[in-house]
mmCIF file of C-alpha atoms in Angstrom:
data_model
loop_
_atom_site.group_PDB
_atom_site.id
_atom_site.type_symbol
_atom_site.label_atom_id
_atom_site.label_comp_id
_atom_site.label_asym_id
_atom_site.label_seq_id
_atom_site.Cartn_x
_atom_site.Cartn_y
_atom_site.Cartn_z
ATOM 1 C CA MET A 17 50.238 -3.091 -27.796
ATOM 2 C CA GLY A 18 53.610 -1.351 -27.540
ATOM 3 C CA LEU A 19 55.552 -1.857 -24.436
ATOM 4 C CA MET A 20 55.673 0.961 -22.536
ATOM 5 C CA ASP A 21 51.844 0.786 -22.789
ATOM 6 C CA PHE A 22 51.938 -2.628 -21.217
ATOM 7 C CA ILE A 23 54.426 -1.340 -18.400
ATOM 8 C CA LYS A 24 51.899 1.490 -17.258
ATOM 9 C CA LYS A 25 48.733 -0.712 -17.402
ATOM 10 C CA GLN A 26 47.271 -1.637 -14.140
ATOM 11 C CA PHE A 27 45.989 -5.298 -12.907
ATOM 12 C CA ILE A 28 43.467 -5.281 -10.528
ATOM 13 C CA ASP A 29 44.711 -8.163 -8.013
ATOM 14 C CA ILE A 30 42.383 -6.923 -5.443
ATOM 15 C CA LEU A 31 38.406 -6.680 -5.900
ATOM 16 C CA GLU A 32 35.905 -5.445 -3.654
ATOM 17 C CA TRP A 33 33.197 -3.167 -2.320
ATOM 18 C CA THR A 34 32.947 -1.378 0.830
ATOM 19 C CA GLU A 35 29.328 0.325 0.885
ATOM 20 C CA SER A 36 29.693 4.122 1.653
ATOM 21 C CA GLY A 37 26.011 4.205 2.924
ATOM 22 C CA ASP A 38 23.329 3.345 2.258
ATOM 23 C CA GLY A 39 20.616 2.909 -0.554
ATOM 24 C CA THR A 40 23.240 1.155 -3.171
ATOM 25 C CA LEU A 41 21.350 -1.604 -4.875
ATOM 26 C CA ALA A 42 24.248 -2.195 -7.503
ATOM 27 C CA TRP A 43 27.722 -1.029 -7.801
ATOM 28 C CA ARG A 44 29.866 -1.745 -10.406
ATOM 29 C CA TYR A 45 33.758 -2.383 -10.109
ATOM 30 C CA PRO A 46 35.436 1.291 -11.751
ATOM 31 C CA MET A 47 38.222 -1.350 -13.952
ATOM 32 C CA ALA A 48 38.462 2.301 -16.297
ATOM 33 C CA GLY A 49 40.429 -0.255 -18.684
ATOM 34 C CA ASN A 50 42.366 -2.109 -16.841
ATOM 35 C CA GLU A 51 42.448 -6.226 -16.439
ATOM 36 C CA ILE A 52 41.722 -8.537 -13.925
ATOM 37 C CA GLN A 53 45.209 -10.209 -13.063
ATOM 38 C CA TYR A 54 44.741 -14.274 -13.027
ATOM 39 C CA GLY A 55 44.770 -15.916 -9.403
ATOM 40 C CA GLY A 56 44.030 -12.777 -8.230
ATOM 41 C CA SER A 57 41.412 -12.071 -4.854
ATOM 42 C CA LEU A 58 37.734 -11.576 -4.691
ATOM 43 C CA THR A 59 36.176 -10.255 -1.702
ATOM 44 C CA VAL A 60 32.686 -10.810 -1.553
ATOM 45 C CA ARG A 61 30.928 -9.257 1.646
ATOM 46 C CA GLU A 62 28.298 -10.524 4.277
ATOM 47 C CA SER A 63 25.054 -9.500 2.826
ATOM 48 C CA GLN A 64 26.773 -9.047 -0.818
ATOM 49 C CA MET A 65 26.865 -11.123 -4.476
ATOM 50 C CA ALA A 66 29.273 -9.930 -6.812
ATOM 51 C CA VAL A 67 28.870 -10.926 -10.481
ATOM 52 C CA PHE A 68 30.956 -11.159 -13.922
ATOM 53 C CA VAL A 69 29.878 -10.386 -17.003
ATOM 54 C CA ASN A 70 31.429 -11.009 -20.202
ATOM 55 C CA GLU A 71 30.242 -8.735 -23.254
ATOM 56 C CA GLY A 72 26.918 -8.719 -21.623
ATOM 57 C CA LYS A 73 26.459 -12.020 -20.784
ATOM 58 C CA ILE A 74 26.910 -12.683 -17.133
ATOM 59 C CA ALA A 75 29.167 -15.473 -16.446
ATOM 60 C CA ASP A 76 29.579 -17.001 -12.550
ATOM 61 C CA VAL A 77 28.166 -14.888 -9.516
ATOM 62 C CA PHE A 78 29.815 -15.349 -5.546
ATOM 63 C CA GLY A 79 28.400 -15.143 -2.481
ATOM 64 C CA PRO A 80 29.930 -13.875 0.658
ATOM 65 C CA GLY A 81 33.762 -15.549 1.194
ATOM 66 C CA MET A 82 37.173 -14.681 -0.653
ATOM 67 C CA HIS A 83 37.897 -16.123 -4.050
ATOM 68 C CA LYS A 84 40.826 -17.217 -6.062
ATOM 69 C CA LEU A 85 40.212 -16.283 -9.244
ATOM 70 C CA THR A 86 41.084 -18.880 -11.436
ATOM 71 C CA THR A 87 39.789 -20.948 -14.327
ATOM 72 C CA GLN A 88 38.447 -23.511 -11.533
ATOM 73 C CA THR A 89 36.074 -20.568 -9.864
ATOM 74 C CA LEU A 90 35.182 -19.062 -13.304
ATOM 75 C CA PRO A 91 34.041 -21.874 -15.176
ATOM 76 C CA VAL A 92 31.622 -20.023 -17.182
ATOM 77 C CA LEU A 93 33.586 -17.053 -17.780
ATOM 78 C CA THR A 94 36.577 -19.480 -18.668
ATOM 79 C CA TYR A 95 33.601 -21.566 -21.689
ATOM 80 C CA LEU A 96 32.642 -17.520 -22.366
ATOM 81 C CA LYS A 97 36.623 -16.846 -23.790
ATOM 82 C CA ASN A 98 37.630 -20.106 -24.784
ATOM 83 C CA TRP A 99 40.551 -20.285 -21.745
ATOM 84 C CA ASP A 100 42.988 -23.547 -22.238
ATOM 85 C CA LYS A 101 43.793 -24.941 -19.130
ATOM 86 C CA LEU A 102 47.224 -23.677 -19.069
ATOM 87 C CA PHE A 103 45.322 -20.080 -19.343
ATOM 88 C CA GLN A 104 47.618 -17.791 -16.625
ATOM 89 C CA SER A 105 47.272 -14.560 -18.246
ATOM 90 C CA PRO A 106 45.386 -11.235 -16.998
ATOM 91 C CA PHE A 107 42.026 -11.101 -18.382
ATOM 92 C CA LYS A 108 38.760 -8.344 -18.976
ATOM 93 C CA SER A 109 35.854 -8.534 -17.480
ATOM 94 C CA ASP A 110 32.943 -7.163 -15.716
ATOM 95 C CA VAL A 111 32.171 -7.408 -12.205
ATOM 96 C CA TYR A 112 29.400 -6.028 -10.424
ATOM 97 C CA PHE A 113 28.439 -6.419 -6.947
ATOM 98 C CA PHE A 114 24.915 -6.488 -5.378
ATOM 99 C CA SER A 115 23.691 -5.200 -2.007
ATOM 100 C CA THR A 116 21.798 -8.327 -0.758
ATOM 101 C CA ARG A 117 21.209 -6.988 3.122
ATOM 102 C CA GLN A 118 17.489 -5.878 3.444
ATOM 103 C CA GLN A 119 16.144 -2.238 2.704
ATOM 104 C CA ILE A 120 13.708 -1.827 5.357
ATOM 105 C CA ASP A 121 11.162 1.123 5.885
ATOM 106 C CA GLN A 122 10.048 1.545 2.794
ATOM 107 C CA ARG A 123 7.242 2.912 2.306
ATOM 108 C CA TRP A 124 3.425 2.434 1.049
ATOM 109 C CA GLY A 125 0.371 4.693 0.093
ATOM 110 C CA THR A 126 -2.995 5.716 -1.703
ATOM 111 C CA SER A 127 -2.096 9.252 -2.527
ATOM 112 C CA GLN A 128 -5.986 8.644 -3.746
ATOM 113 C CA PRO A 129 -8.875 6.475 -2.713
ATOM 114 C CA ILE A 130 -9.209 3.502 -4.330
ATOM 115 C CA THR A 131 -12.403 1.290 -4.771
ATOM 116 C CA ILE A 132 -12.892 -2.278 -3.462
ATOM 117 C CA ARG A 133 -15.169 -4.231 -2.673
ATOM 118 C CA ASP A 134 -16.602 -5.160 0.637
ATOM 119 C CA LYS A 135 -19.238 -7.637 1.616
ATOM 120 C CA ASP A 136 -20.803 -4.997 3.855
ATOM 121 C CA PHE A 137 -20.557 -1.847 2.602
ATOM 122 C CA GLY A 138 -20.416 -3.205 -1.721
ATOM 123 C CA ALA A 139 -18.146 -0.457 -3.398
ATOM 124 C CA VAL A 140 -15.647 1.180 -0.834
ATOM 125 C CA ARG A 141 -13.109 4.134 -1.509
ATOM 126 C CA LEU A 142 -10.221 3.616 1.480
ATOM 127 C CA ARG A 143 -6.967 4.553 1.989
ATOM 128 C CA ALA A 144 -4.169 2.906 3.084
ATOM 129 C CA PHE A 145 -0.619 3.797 4.155
ATOM 130 C CA GLY A 146 2.133 1.351 5.848
ATOM 131 C CA ASN A 147 5.807 0.166 5.183
ATOM 132 C CA TYR A 148 7.449 -2.704 3.660
ATOM 133 C CA ALA A 149 10.578 -4.361 3.070
ATOM 134 C CA TYR A 150 12.888 -6.204 0.111
ATOM 135 C CA ARG A 151 15.943 -7.476 0.105
ATOM 136 C CA ILE A 152 17.746 -8.704 -3.348
ATOM 137 C CA ALA A 153 17.314 -12.289 -3.860
ATOM 138 C CA ASP A 154 18.217 -12.703 -7.323
ATOM 139 C CA PRO A 155 20.930 -11.088 -8.894
ATOM 140 C CA LYS A 156 21.382 -12.172 -12.143
ATOM 141 C CA LEU A 157 17.582 -11.344 -12.970
ATOM 142 C CA PHE A 158 18.038 -8.446 -10.840
ATOM 143 C CA HIS A 159 21.258 -7.279 -13.564
ATOM 144 C CA THR A 160 18.495 -8.711 -16.374
ATOM 145 C CA GLU A 161 15.584 -6.993 -15.752
ATOM 146 C CA ILE A 162 16.853 -3.836 -13.497
ATOM 147 C CA SER A 163 19.999 -1.670 -12.696
ATOM 148 C CA GLY A 164 21.509 -3.444 -16.419
ATOM 149 C CA THR A 165 24.740 -1.974 -17.421
ATOM 150 C CA ARG A 166 24.524 1.070 -14.622
ATOM 151 C CA ASP A 167 27.759 2.305 -12.265
ATOM 152 C CA ARG A 168 25.088 2.305 -10.086
ATOM 153 C CA TYR A 169 21.735 1.726 -9.001
ATOM 154 C CA THR A 170 19.919 2.496 -5.835
ATOM 155 C CA VAL A 171 16.528 2.114 -3.269
ATOM 156 C CA GLU A 172 15.420 5.743 -4.705
ATOM 157 C CA ASP A 173 15.645 4.521 -8.601
ATOM 158 C CA LEU A 174 13.613 1.540 -7.739
ATOM 159 C CA ASP A 175 10.686 3.525 -5.470
ATOM 160 C CA GLY A 176 8.106 3.895 -7.793
ATOM 161 C CA GLN A 177 7.608 0.970 -9.412
ATOM 162 C CA LEU A 178 7.629 -1.363 -5.894
ATOM 163 C CA ARG A 179 5.190 1.040 -4.800
ATOM 164 C CA GLY A 180 2.804 0.838 -7.924
ATOM 165 C CA LEU A 181 3.236 -2.775 -7.059
ATOM 166 C CA MET A 182 2.037 -2.614 -3.910
ATOM 167 C CA LEU A 183 -0.648 -0.585 -4.937
ATOM 168 C CA GLN A 184 -2.212 -2.692 -7.823
ATOM 169 C CA HIS A 185 -2.602 -5.610 -5.207
ATOM 170 C CA ILE A 186 -4.497 -4.012 -2.434
ATOM 171 C CA SER A 187 -8.059 -4.735 -3.670
ATOM 172 C CA ASP A 188 -6.752 -8.911 -4.614
ATOM 173 C CA ALA A 189 -5.523 -8.328 -0.531
ATOM 174 C CA VAL A 190 -8.681 -7.206 0.637
ATOM 175 C CA ALA A 191 -10.990 -10.151 -1.031
ATOM 176 C CA GLN A 192 -8.460 -13.030 -0.451
ATOM 177 C CA SER A 193 -8.342 -11.947 3.337
ATOM 178 C CA GLY A 194 -12.048 -11.803 3.174
ATOM 179 C CA ILE A 195 -11.693 -9.400 6.792
ATOM 180 C CA PRO A 196 -14.998 -7.077 6.294
ATOM 181 C CA PHE A 197 -13.837 -3.016 6.138
ATOM 182 C CA LEU A 198 -15.623 -2.372 9.630
ATOM 183 C CA ASP A 199 -12.869 -4.591 10.965
ATOM 184 C CA LEU A 200 -10.034 -4.471 8.639
ATOM 185 C CA ALA A 201 -8.285 -2.128 11.762
ATOM 186 C CA ALA A 202 -8.872 -4.972 14.468
ATOM 187 C CA ASN A 203 -7.051 -7.435 11.490
ATOM 188 C CA GLN A 204 -3.969 -5.034 10.371
ATOM 189 C CA ILE A 205 -1.752 -7.861 10.350
ATOM 190 C CA GLU A 206 -3.988 -10.568 8.664
ATOM 191 C CA PHE A 207 -4.550 -7.859 6.334
ATOM 192 C CA ALA A 208 -0.714 -7.109 5.914
ATOM 193 C CA LYS A 209 -0.070 -10.626 5.179
ATOM 194 C CA GLN A 210 -2.741 -11.302 2.684
ATOM 195 C CA LEU A 211 -1.574 -7.388 0.579
ATOM 196 C CA ARG A 212 2.694 -9.793 1.065
ATOM 197 C CA ASP A 213 1.448 -12.738 -0.656
ATOM 198 C CA ALA A 214 -0.706 -10.831 -3.220
ATOM 199 C CA THR A 215 2.261 -8.699 -3.823
ATOM 200 C CA ALA A 216 5.747 -11.305 -3.884
ATOM 201 C CA PRO A 217 5.572 -12.671 -7.507
ATOM 202 C CA SER A 218 5.491 -9.694 -8.938
ATOM 203 C CA PHE A 219 8.604 -8.774 -6.314
ATOM 204 C CA GLU A 220 10.246 -12.233 -6.999
ATOM 205 C CA ALA A 221 10.022 -11.442 -11.096
ATOM 206 C CA LEU A 222 12.462 -8.589 -10.566
ATOM 207 C CA GLY A 223 14.302 -10.371 -8.538
ATOM 208 C CA LEU A 224 13.577 -9.467 -5.278
ATOM 209 C CA LYS A 225 11.673 -10.735 -2.122
ATOM 210 C CA LEU A 226 9.170 -9.166 -0.548
ATOM 211 C CA GLU A 227 10.404 -10.007 3.615
ATOM 212 C CA SER A 228 7.698 -8.182 5.329
ATOM 213 C CA VAL A 229 4.757 -5.745 4.981
ATOM 214 C CA THR A 230 3.174 -3.987 8.051
ATOM 215 C CA LEU A 231 -0.446 -2.008 7.539
ATOM 216 C CA GLN A 232 -0.699 1.483 9.758
ATOM 217 C CA SER A 233 -3.646 3.079 8.492
ATOM 218 C CA VAL A 234 -6.793 2.270 6.717
ATOM 219 C CA SER A 235 -9.248 4.834 5.991
ATOM 220 C CA LEU A 236 -12.578 5.863 4.526
ATOM 221 C CA PRO A 237 -12.687 9.821 2.626
ATOM 222 C CA GLU A 238 -14.377 12.360 4.783
ATOM 223 C CA GLU A 239 -17.575 12.690 2.862
ATOM 224 C CA LEU A 240 -17.801 7.856 3.118
ATOM 225 C CA GLN A 241 -17.140 8.063 6.590
ATOM 226 C CA LYS A 242 -20.356 10.415 8.108
ATOM 227 C CA ILE A 243 -22.374 8.100 5.825
ATOM 228 C CA LEU A 244 -20.288 5.557 8.109
ATOM 229 C CA ASP A 245 -20.969 6.993 11.214
ATOM 230 C CA GLN A 246 -24.828 7.978 10.545
ATOM 231 C CA LYS A 247 -25.091 3.310 9.731
ATOM 232 C CA ILE A 248 -23.480 3.237 12.879
ATOM 233 C CA GLY A 249 -25.688 5.381 15.031
ATOM 234 C CA MET A 250 -28.461 3.043 13.056
ATOM 235 C CA GLY A 251 -26.892 -0.367 14.626
ATOM 236 C CA MET A 252 -26.669 1.123 17.945
ATOM 237 C CA VAL A 253 -30.522 2.003 18.044
ATOM 238 C CA GLY A 254 -31.342 -1.530 16.198
ATOM 239 C CA ASN A 255 -32.149 0.395 12.916
ATOM 240 C CA ASP A 256 -35.340 1.761 14.534
ATOM 241 C CA MET A 257 -35.472 4.286 12.349
ATOM 242 C CA GLY A 258 -37.808 6.518 15.123
ATOM 243 C CA LYS A 259 -35.422 5.961 17.963
ATOM 244 C CA PHE A 260 -32.469 6.888 14.938
ATOM 245 C CA MET A 261 -34.748 9.729 14.462
ATOM 246 C CA GLN A 262 -34.966 10.570 18.358
ATOM 247 C CA TYR A 263 -30.919 9.908 18.915
ATOM 248 C CA GLN A 264 -30.150 12.691 15.466
ATOM 249 C CA THR A 265 -32.593 15.204 17.928
ATOM 250 C CA ALA A 266 -30.857 14.931 20.711
ATOM 251 C CA GLN A 267 -27.150 15.099 19.237
ATOM 252 C CA ALA A 268 -28.536 18.211 17.601
ATOM 253 C CA ILE A 269 -30.158 20.068 21.029
ATOM 254 C CA PRO A 270 -26.011 20.851 21.897
ATOM 255 C CA LYS A 271 -26.329 22.856 18.002
ATOM 256 C CA PHE A 272 -29.263 24.476 17.754
ATOM 257 C CA ALA A 273 -28.407 26.109 21.955
ATOM 258 C CA GLU A 274 -25.143 27.011 20.525
ATOM 259 C CA GLY A 275 -26.920 28.793 17.434
ATOM 260 C CA ALA A 276 -29.158 30.418 19.430
ATOM 261 C CA GLY A 277 -26.873 32.059 21.316
ATOM 262 C CA GLN A 278 -24.622 33.330 18.941
ATOM 263 C CA GLY A 279 -27.819 35.024 17.237
ATOM 264 C CA GLY A 280 -28.410 32.034 14.748
ATOM 265 C CA GLY A 281 -31.476 31.697 13.499
ATOM 266 C CA ILE A 282 -33.772 28.640 14.597
ATOM 267 C CA ALA A 283 -34.973 28.051 10.902
ATOM 268 C CA GLY A 284 -31.530 27.482 9.901
ATOM 269 C CA ASP A 285 -30.317 25.192 12.679
ATOM 270 C CA ALA A 286 -33.663 23.348 11.651
ATOM 271 C CA MET A 287 -32.570 22.989 8.585
ATOM 272 C CA GLY A 288 -29.234 21.681 9.682
ATOM 273 C CA LEU A 289 -31.213 18.916 11.625
ATOM 274 C CA GLY A 290 -32.026 17.867 8.120
ATOM 275 C CA ALA A 291 -35.944 16.707 9.119
ATOM 276 C CA GLY A 292 -37.470 20.158 7.353
ATOM 277 C CA VAL A 293 -40.009 20.452 10.441
ATOM 278 C CA ALA A 294 -40.077 23.114 12.375
ATOM 279 C CA LEU A 295 -38.000 22.850 15.942
ATOM 280 C CA GLY A 296 -40.757 22.843 18.640
ATOM 281 C CA GLN A 297 -42.408 19.623 17.031
ATOM 282 C CA VAL A 298 -39.465 17.880 16.760
ATOM 283 C CA LEU A 299 -38.574 17.988 19.946
ATOM 284 C CA ALA A 300 -41.845 17.401 21.639
ATOM 285 C CA GLN A 301 -43.013 14.646 19.703
ATOM 286 C CA GLN A 302 -39.476 13.048 19.163
ATOM 287 C CA LEU A 303 -38.518 12.902 22.391
ATOM 288 C CA GLY A 304 -41.839 12.427 23.865
ATOM 289 C CA GLN A 305 -41.673 9.437 21.883
ATOM 290 C CA GLY A 306 -38.290 8.716 23.796
ATOM 291 C CA LEU A 307 -39.348 8.822 27.338
ATOM 292 C CA GLY A 308 -41.696 5.973 26.693
ATOM 293 C CA GLY A 309 -44.952 8.183 25.998
ATOM 294 C CA VAL A 310 -44.492 10.831 28.657
ATOM 295 C CA GLY A 311 -46.997 13.932 28.991
ATOM 296 C CA PRO A 312 -50.052 12.877 28.680
ATOM 297 C CA ALA A 313 -50.814 15.076 31.588
ATOM 298 C CA VAL A 314 -51.324 17.612 28.820
ATOM 299 C CA SER A 315 -54.567 18.886 28.177
ATOM 300 C CA ALA A 316 -56.587 18.010 25.193
ATOM 301 C CA ALA A 317 -57.607 21.325 24.223
ATOM 302 C CA PRO A 318 -54.164 22.351 23.225
ATOM 303 C CA ALA A 319 -53.332 18.960 21.590
ATOM 304 C CA VAL A 320 -56.272 19.841 18.840
ATOM 305 C CA ALA A 321 -55.343 22.853 18.351
ATOM 306 C CA ALA A 322 -51.635 21.172 17.404
ATOM 307 C CA ALA A 323 -53.043 18.792 15.270
ATOM 308 C CA SER A 324 -52.933 20.592 11.668
ATOM 309 C CA PRO A 325 -49.280 21.602 12.176
ATOM 310 C CA ALA A 326 -48.737 18.359 13.767
ATOM 311 C CA VAL A 327 -49.868 16.663 11.017
ATOM 312 C CA ALA A 328 -48.229 18.829 8.341
ATOM 313 C CA ALA A 329 -45.213 18.640 10.037
ATOM 314 C CA SER A 330 -45.118 14.614 9.718
ATOM 315 C CA VAL A 331 -45.674 15.156 5.986
ATOM 316 C CA ASP A 332 -42.204 17.194 5.949
ATOM 317 C CA GLU A 333 -40.741 14.899 7.610
ATOM 318 C CA VAL A 334 -41.482 11.800 6.134
ATOM 319 C CA MET A 335 -40.485 12.888 2.923
ATOM 320 C CA ALA A 336 -37.236 14.452 3.833
ATOM 321 C CA LEU A 337 -36.460 11.381 5.632
ATOM 322 C CA LEU A 338 -37.475 9.625 2.140
ATOM 323 C CA GLU A 339 -34.978 11.875 0.400
ATOM 324 C CA LYS A 340 -31.849 10.734 3.007
ATOM 325 C CA LEU A 341 -33.314 7.092 2.934
ATOM 326 C CA GLY A 342 -32.651 7.082 -1.041
ATOM 327 C CA GLU A 343 -29.238 8.912 -1.234
ATOM 328 C CA LEU A 344 -28.425 5.879 1.295
ATOM 329 C CA LYS A 345 -29.587 3.589 -0.983
ATOM 330 C CA ALA A 346 -27.494 4.813 -4.306
ATOM 331 C CA LYS A 347 -24.815 5.091 -2.059
ATOM 332 C CA GLY A 348 -25.126 1.597 -1.679
ATOM 333 C CA ILE A 349 -25.561 1.700 2.508
ATOM 334 C CA LEU A 350 -29.069 0.443 2.425
ATOM 335 C CA THR A 351 -30.189 -2.636 -0.008
ATOM 336 C CA ASP A 352 -32.895 -2.052 -1.785
ATOM 337 C CA GLU A 353 -35.186 -4.064 0.547
ATOM 338 C CA GLU A 354 -33.927 -1.998 3.097
ATOM 339 C CA PHE A 355 -35.270 1.267 1.626
ATOM 340 C CA LEU A 356 -38.365 -0.629 0.569
ATOM 341 C CA ALA A 357 -38.945 -1.513 4.213
ATOM 342 C CA LYS A 358 -38.596 1.783 5.470
ATOM 343 C CA LYS A 359 -40.562 3.589 2.661
ATOM 344 C CA THR A 360 -43.621 1.618 3.261
ATOM 345 C CA GLU A 361 -43.116 2.371 7.150
ATOM 346 C CA LEU A 362 -42.897 5.912 6.639
ATOM 347 C CA LEU A 363 -45.733 5.925 4.493
ATOM 348 C CA LYS A 364 -47.732 4.277 6.474
ATOM 349 C CA LYS A 365 -47.619 7.352 8.542
ATOM 350 C CA LEU A 366 -49.396 8.704 6.430
ATOM 351 C CA VAL A 367 -52.674 7.158 6.294
#
């Protein structure tokens, strides 16, 4: 190197990083071919760490504070460069700064329903959404595994990978928590804790620390939610199929009235009830049962006259109920034992 080149070369005597905004995890100090002045100053602010890298090898790591750059404060770099004790010349080294403050309000969520095992329903497909926060805990590992030699590495660059790790461990969190699906909404804090514990080791492998996880909502797909509502309705009447049908009939009355007012066909509304029976027969029979058998004053002659249609309607009703029960069993809502018991009960009505 000529004398003029030596004179033109600038020596860096102050190394520092003032973050200009949010979202930067790692930043390389722009050397532009310059050298670091021996005895220069390295300023590392709170929520930062600095790493010296020599020819691709990580050397010394500095925490918050002001550090004078000498062979005493750069023992690893001194060893890598074979400096003697009297070395006091400018030197070259890559310097990376890392932000160690929390990266908050990071979103995670299931774009599609995921299948988990549930002790009440067997297999359940659910959606879940929430937030998490993390920080860089090991800058050496993060540099080696993630950021590398890039001039700048951001939260956005890492977002997809971390979100995938969160979703990957949802099933593990549900299993470890032991919380049934129906109780998840009331135990969001416990579920979030289990999700953090299940995911934290994957973050640590990247040099990160998962600080917190929150669960904002958990829900079923619409079609499963309807089935769950039916099961809840059965639970409200003590899993009594007769009472459940009365409950469904009472719920359907406003719909029939609305359809009639709009000119809708009664037969079409009866099909909407899902029982496959005539409206008059269902309402008379089931609501009569729900009122404790009120209506004994009805004359015997009309009852005999209606006996034949009632039997036919009862057959259609039982067959429709069996089809519904078969669907609930196929979707895991009813167990084999529950299905067999209800089937036996319904078939006895046909004898």
